[in-house]
Protein backbone atom coordinates (compact mmCIF):
# COMPACT_ATOMS: atom_id res chain seq x y z
CA UNK A 1 0.00 0.00 0.00
CA UNK A 2 1.36 3.43 -1.02
CA UNK A 3 0.47 6.73 0.60
CA UNK A 4 0.37 10.03 -1.24
CA UNK A 5 -0.84 13.54 -0.59
CA UNK A 6 -3.77 14.90 -2.59
CA UNK A 7 -4.49 18.59 -3.22
CA UNK A 8 -8.12 19.37 -3.95
CA UNK A 9 -10.20 22.52 -4.35
CA UNK A 10 -12.79 23.05 -1.62
CA UNK A 11 -15.73 22.16 -3.83
CA UNK A 12 -14.13 18.89 -4.99
CA UNK A 13 -13.25 17.93 -1.44
CA UNK A 14 -16.88 18.59 -0.50
CA UNK A 15 -17.96 16.30 -3.33
CA UNK A 16 -15.57 13.61 -2.14
CA UNK A 17 -16.89 13.86 1.42
CA UNK A 18 -20.49 13.71 0.25
CA UNK A 19 -19.58 10.55 -1.69
CA UNK A 20 -18.14 9.08 1.53
CA UNK A 21 -21.38 9.88 3.31
CA UNK A 22 -23.71 8.77 0.51
CA UNK A 23 -22.11 5.34 0.15
CA UNK A 24 -21.22 5.06 3.85
CA UNK A 25 -17.57 4.55 3.01
CA UNK A 26 -15.15 4.34 5.96
CA UNK A 27 -12.87 7.14 4.72
CA UNK A 28 -11.67 9.27 1.79
CA UNK A 29 -9.16 6.63 0.66
CA UNK A 30 -11.98 4.16 0.16
CA UNK A 31 -13.89 6.82 -1.78
CA UNK A 32 -10.92 7.33 -4.13
CA UNK A 33 -10.61 3.54 -4.63
CA UNK A 34 -14.34 3.42 -5.39
CA UNK A 35 -13.99 6.15 -8.05
CA UNK A 36 -10.91 4.59 -9.69
CA UNK A 37 -12.62 1.19 -9.82
CA UNK A 38 -15.79 2.67 -11.28
CA UNK A 39 -13.77 4.49 -13.91
CA UNK A 40 -11.89 1.27 -14.76
CA UNK A 41 -15.18 -0.60 -15.17
CA UNK A 42 -16.61 2.11 -17.43
CA UNK A 43 -13.49 1.89 -19.62
CA UNK A 44 -13.78 -1.88 -19.84
CA UNK A 45 -17.39 -1.61 -20.97
CA UNK A 46 -16.55 1.12 -23.49
CA UNK A 47 -13.60 -0.95 -24.78
CA UNK A 48 -15.79 -4.04 -25.30
CA UNK A 49 -13.74 -6.11 -22.86
CA UNK A 50 -14.75 -9.27 -20.99
CA UNK A 51 -17.06 -8.06 -18.20
CA UNK A 52 -19.88 -9.20 -15.98
CA UNK A 53 -23.05 -7.62 -14.75
CA UNK A 54 -26.68 -8.01 -13.98
CA UNK A 55 -29.83 -7.16 -15.93
CA UNK A 56 -32.73 -6.18 -13.69
CA UNK A 57 -36.23 -6.40 -15.13
CA UNK A 58 -39.68 -5.70 -13.71
CA UNK A 59 -42.73 -6.65 -15.73
CA UNK A 60 -46.36 -7.68 -15.47
CA UNK A 61 -46.46 -11.38 -16.37
CA UNK A 62 -50.09 -10.99 -17.55
CA UNK A 63 -48.86 -8.83 -20.44
CA UNK A 64 -49.23 -10.84 -23.58
CA UNK A 65 -46.23 -12.97 -24.46
CA UNK A 66 -43.65 -11.00 -22.50
CA UNK A 67 -42.26 -14.09 -20.76
CA UNK A 68 -42.03 -16.03 -24.02
CA UNK A 69 -40.37 -13.14 -25.78
CA UNK A 70 -37.90 -12.63 -22.95
CA UNK A 71 -37.07 -16.35 -22.94
CA UNK A 72 -36.66 -16.34 -26.71
CA UNK A 73 -34.18 -13.46 -26.54
CA UNK A 74 -32.21 -15.05 -23.67
CA UNK A 75 -31.86 -18.24 -25.72
CA UNK A 76 -29.99 -16.20 -28.35
CA UNK A 77 -27.22 -15.67 -25.73
CA UNK A 78 -26.65 -19.10 -24.11
CA UNK A 79 -23.00 -18.36 -23.34
CA UNK A 80 -23.68 -14.95 -21.83
CA UNK A 81 -26.47 -15.78 -19.38
CA UNK A 82 -25.06 -17.30 -16.17
CA UNK A 83 -28.16 -17.43 -13.98
CA UNK A 84 -31.70 -16.14 -13.86
CA UNK A 85 -33.64 -15.43 -10.70
CA UNK A 86 -37.36 -14.82 -10.94
CA UNK A 87 -39.30 -13.43 -7.98
CA UNK A 88 -43.09 -12.85 -7.90
CA UNK A 89 -43.42 -9.39 -6.33
CA UNK A 90 -47.22 -9.38 -6.18
CA UNK A 91 -50.21 -10.63 -8.16
CA UNK A 92 -49.04 -8.82 -11.31
CA UNK A 93 -45.38 -7.97 -11.07
CA UNK A 94 -42.30 -10.11 -11.51
CA UNK A 95 -38.72 -9.11 -10.69
CA UNK A 96 -36.09 -10.86 -12.75
CA UNK A 97 -32.35 -10.59 -12.21
CA UNK A 98 -30.17 -12.04 -14.94
CA UNK A 99 -26.47 -12.48 -14.18
CA UNK A 100 -24.42 -12.09 -17.34
CA UNK A 101 -20.79 -12.40 -18.38
CA UNK A 102 -19.04 -11.85 -21.70
CA UNK A 103 -18.04 -9.16 -24.18
CA UNK A 104 -19.48 -5.83 -23.14
CA UNK A 105 -21.19 -5.04 -26.45
CA UNK A 106 -22.96 -8.38 -26.53
CA UNK A 107 -24.24 -7.94 -22.96
CA UNK A 108 -25.37 -4.39 -23.73
CA UNK A 109 -27.21 -5.69 -26.80
CA UNK A 110 -28.93 -8.42 -24.75
CA UNK A 111 -29.94 -5.89 -22.08
CA UNK A 112 -31.28 -3.44 -24.67
CA UNK A 113 -33.38 -6.12 -26.34
CA UNK A 114 -34.92 -7.19 -23.02
CA UNK A 115 -35.43 -3.69 -21.63
CA UNK A 116 -37.16 -2.52 -24.82
CA UNK A 117 -39.70 -5.37 -24.83
CA UNK A 118 -43.28 -4.13 -25.00
CA UNK A 119 -44.78 -4.16 -21.49
CA UNK A 120 -41.46 -3.93 -19.64
CA UNK A 121 -42.04 -1.67 -16.63
CA UNK A 122 -38.43 -1.17 -15.65
CA UNK A 123 -35.12 -2.45 -16.87
CA UNK A 124 -31.56 -1.68 -16.04
CA UNK A 125 -28.13 -3.05 -16.76
CA UNK A 126 -25.76 -3.00 -13.79
CA UNK A 127 -22.26 -2.94 -15.21
CA UNK A 128 -19.58 -4.76 -13.26
CA UNK A 129 -16.36 -6.49 -14.11
CA UNK A 130 -14.75 -9.91 -14.17
CA UNK A 131 -11.54 -9.12 -12.33
NI1 LIG B 1 -43.53 -13.96 -11.47
CSV table of C-alpha atoms and ligand atoms in Angstrom, one decimal:
chain,number,residue,atom,x,y,z
A,1,UNK,CA,0.0,0.0,0.0
A,2,UNK,CA,1.4,3.4,-1.0
A,3,UNK,CA,0.5,6.7,0.6
A,4,UNK,CA,0.4,10.0,-1.2
A,5,UNK,CA,-0.8,13.5,-0.6
A,6,UNK,CA,-3.8,14.9,-2.6
A,7,UNK,CA,-4.5,18.6,-3.2
A,8,UNK,CA,-8.1,19.4,-4.0
A,9,UNK,CA,-10.2,22.5,-4.4
A,10,UNK,CA,-12.8,23.1,-1.6
A,11,UNK,CA,-15.7,22.2,-3.8
A,12,UNK,CA,-14.1,18.9,-5.0
A,13,UNK,CA,-13.3,17.9,-1.4
A,14,UNK,CA,-16.9,18.6,-0.5
A,15,UNK,CA,-18.0,16.3,-3.3
A,16,UNK,CA,-15.6,13.6,-2.1
A,17,UNK,CA,-16.9,13.9,1.4
A,18,UNK,CA,-20.5,13.7,0.3
A,19,UNK,CA,-19.6,10.5,-1.7
A,20,UNK,CA,-18.1,9.1,1.5
A,21,UNK,CA,-21.4,9.9,3.3
A,22,UNK,CA,-23.7,8.8,0.5
A,23,UNK,CA,-22.1,5.3,0.1
A,24,UNK,CA,-21.2,5.1,3.8
A,25,UNK,CA,-17.6,4.6,3.0
A,26,UNK,CA,-15.1,4.3,6.0
A,27,UNK,CA,-12.9,7.1,4.7
A,28,UNK,CA,-11.7,9.3,1.8
A,29,UNK,CA,-9.2,6.6,0.7
A,30,UNK,CA,-12.0,4.2,0.2
A,31,UNK,CA,-13.9,6.8,-1.8
A,32,UNK,CA,-10.9,7.3,-4.1
A,33,UNK,CA,-10.6,3.5,-4.6
A,34,UNK,CA,-14.3,3.4,-5.4
A,35,UNK,CA,-14.0,6.1,-8.1
A,36,UNK,CA,-10.9,4.6,-9.7
A,37,UNK,CA,-12.6,1.2,-9.8
A,38,UNK,CA,-15.8,2.7,-11.3
A,39,UNK,CA,-13.8,4.5,-13.9
A,40,UNK,CA,-11.9,1.3,-14.8
A,41,UNK,CA,-15.2,-0.6,-15.2
A,42,UNK,CA,-16.6,2.1,-17.4
A,43,UNK,CA,-13.5,1.9,-19.6
A,44,UNK,CA,-13.8,-1.9,-19.8
A,45,UNK,CA,-17.4,-1.6,-21.0
A,46,UNK,CA,-16.5,1.1,-23.5
A,47,UNK,CA,-13.6,-1.0,-24.8
A,48,UNK,CA,-15.8,-4.0,-25.3
A,49,UNK,CA,-13.7,-6.1,-22.9
A,50,UNK,CA,-14.8,-9.3,-21.0
A,51,UNK,CA,-17.1,-8.1,-18.2
A,52,UNK,CA,-19.9,-9.2,-16.0
A,53,UNK,CA,-23.1,-7.6,-14.8
A,54,UNK,CA,-26.7,-8.0,-14.0
A,55,UNK,CA,-29.8,-7.2,-15.9
A,56,UNK,CA,-32.7,-6.2,-13.7
A,57,UNK,CA,-36.2,-6.4,-15.1
A,58,UNK,CA,-39.7,-5.7,-13.7
A,59,UNK,CA,-42.7,-6.7,-15.7
A,60,UNK,CA,-46.4,-7.7,-15.5
A,61,UNK,CA,-46.5,-11.4,-16.4
A,62,UNK,CA,-50.1,-11.0,-17.6
A,63,UNK,CA,-48.9,-8.8,-20.4
A,64,UNK,CA,-49.2,-10.8,-23.6
A,65,UNK,CA,-46.2,-13.0,-24.5
A,66,UNK,CA,-43.7,-11.0,-22.5
A,67,UNK,CA,-42.3,-14.1,-20.8
A,68,UNK,CA,-42.0,-16.0,-24.0
A,69,UNK,CA,-40.4,-13.1,-25.8
A,70,UNK,CA,-37.9,-12.6,-22.9
A,71,UNK,CA,-37.1,-16.3,-22.9
A,72,UNK,CA,-36.7,-16.3,-26.7
A,73,UNK,CA,-34.2,-13.5,-26.5
A,74,UNK,CA,-32.2,-15.1,-23.7
A,75,UNK,CA,-31.9,-18.2,-25.7
A,76,UNK,CA,-30.0,-16.2,-28.3
A,77,UNK,CA,-27.2,-15.7,-25.7
A,78,UNK,CA,-26.7,-19.1,-24.1
A,79,UNK,CA,-23.0,-18.4,-23.3
A,80,UNK,CA,-23.7,-14.9,-21.8
A,81,UNK,CA,-26.5,-15.8,-19.4
A,82,UNK,CA,-25.1,-17.3,-16.2
A,83,UNK,CA,-28.2,-17.4,-14.0
A,84,UNK,CA,-31.7,-16.1,-13.9
A,85,UNK,CA,-33.6,-15.4,-10.7
A,86,UNK,CA,-37.4,-14.8,-10.9
A,87,UNK,CA,-39.3,-13.4,-8.0
A,88,UNK,CA,-43.1,-12.9,-7.9
A,89,UNK,CA,-43.4,-9.4,-6.3
A,90,UNK,CA,-47.2,-9.4,-6.2
A,91,UNK,CA,-50.2,-10.6,-8.2
A,92,UNK,CA,-49.0,-8.8,-11.3
A,93,UNK,CA,-45.4,-8.0,-11.1
A,94,UNK,CA,-42.3,-10.1,-11.5
A,95,UNK,CA,-38.7,-9.1,-10.7
A,96,UNK,CA,-36.1,-10.9,-12.7
A,97,UNK,CA,-32.3,-10.6,-12.2
A,98,UNK,CA,-30.2,-12.0,-14.9
A,99,UNK,CA,-26.5,-12.5,-14.2
A,100,UNK,CA,-24.4,-12.1,-17.3
A,101,UNK,CA,-20.8,-12.4,-18.4
A,102,UNK,CA,-19.0,-11.8,-21.7
A,103,UNK,CA,-18.0,-9.2,-24.2
A,104,UNK,CA,-19.5,-5.8,-23.1
A,105,UNK,CA,-21.2,-5.0,-26.5
A,106,UNK,CA,-23.0,-8.4,-26.5
A,107,UNK,CA,-24.2,-7.9,-23.0
A,108,UNK,CA,-25.4,-4.4,-23.7
A,109,UNK,CA,-27.2,-5.7,-26.8
A,110,UNK,CA,-28.9,-8.4,-24.8
A,111,UNK,CA,-29.9,-5.9,-22.1
A,112,UNK,CA,-31.3,-3.4,-24.7
A,113,UNK,CA,-33.4,-6.1,-26.3
A,114,UNK,CA,-34.9,-7.2,-23.0
A,115,UNK,CA,-35.4,-3.7,-21.6
A,116,UNK,CA,-37.2,-2.5,-24.8
A,117,UNK,CA,-39.7,-5.4,-24.8
A,118,UNK,CA,-43.3,-4.1,-25.0
A,119,UNK,CA,-44.8,-4.2,-21.5
A,120,UNK,CA,-41.5,-3.9,-19.6
A,121,UNK,CA,-42.0,-1.7,-16.6
A,122,UNK,CA,-38.4,-1.2,-15.6
A,123,UNK,CA,-35.1,-2.5,-16.9
A,124,UNK,CA,-31.6,-1.7,-16.0
A,125,UNK,CA,-28.1,-3.1,-16.8
A,126,UNK,CA,-25.8,-3.0,-13.8
A,127,UNK,CA,-22.3,-2.9,-15.2
A,128,UNK,CA,-19.6,-4.8,-13.3
A,129,UNK,CA,-16.4,-6.5,-14.1
A,130,UNK,CA,-14.8,-9.9,-14.2
A,131,UNK,CA,-11.5,-9.1,-12.3
B,1,LIG,NI1,-43.5,-14.0,-11.5
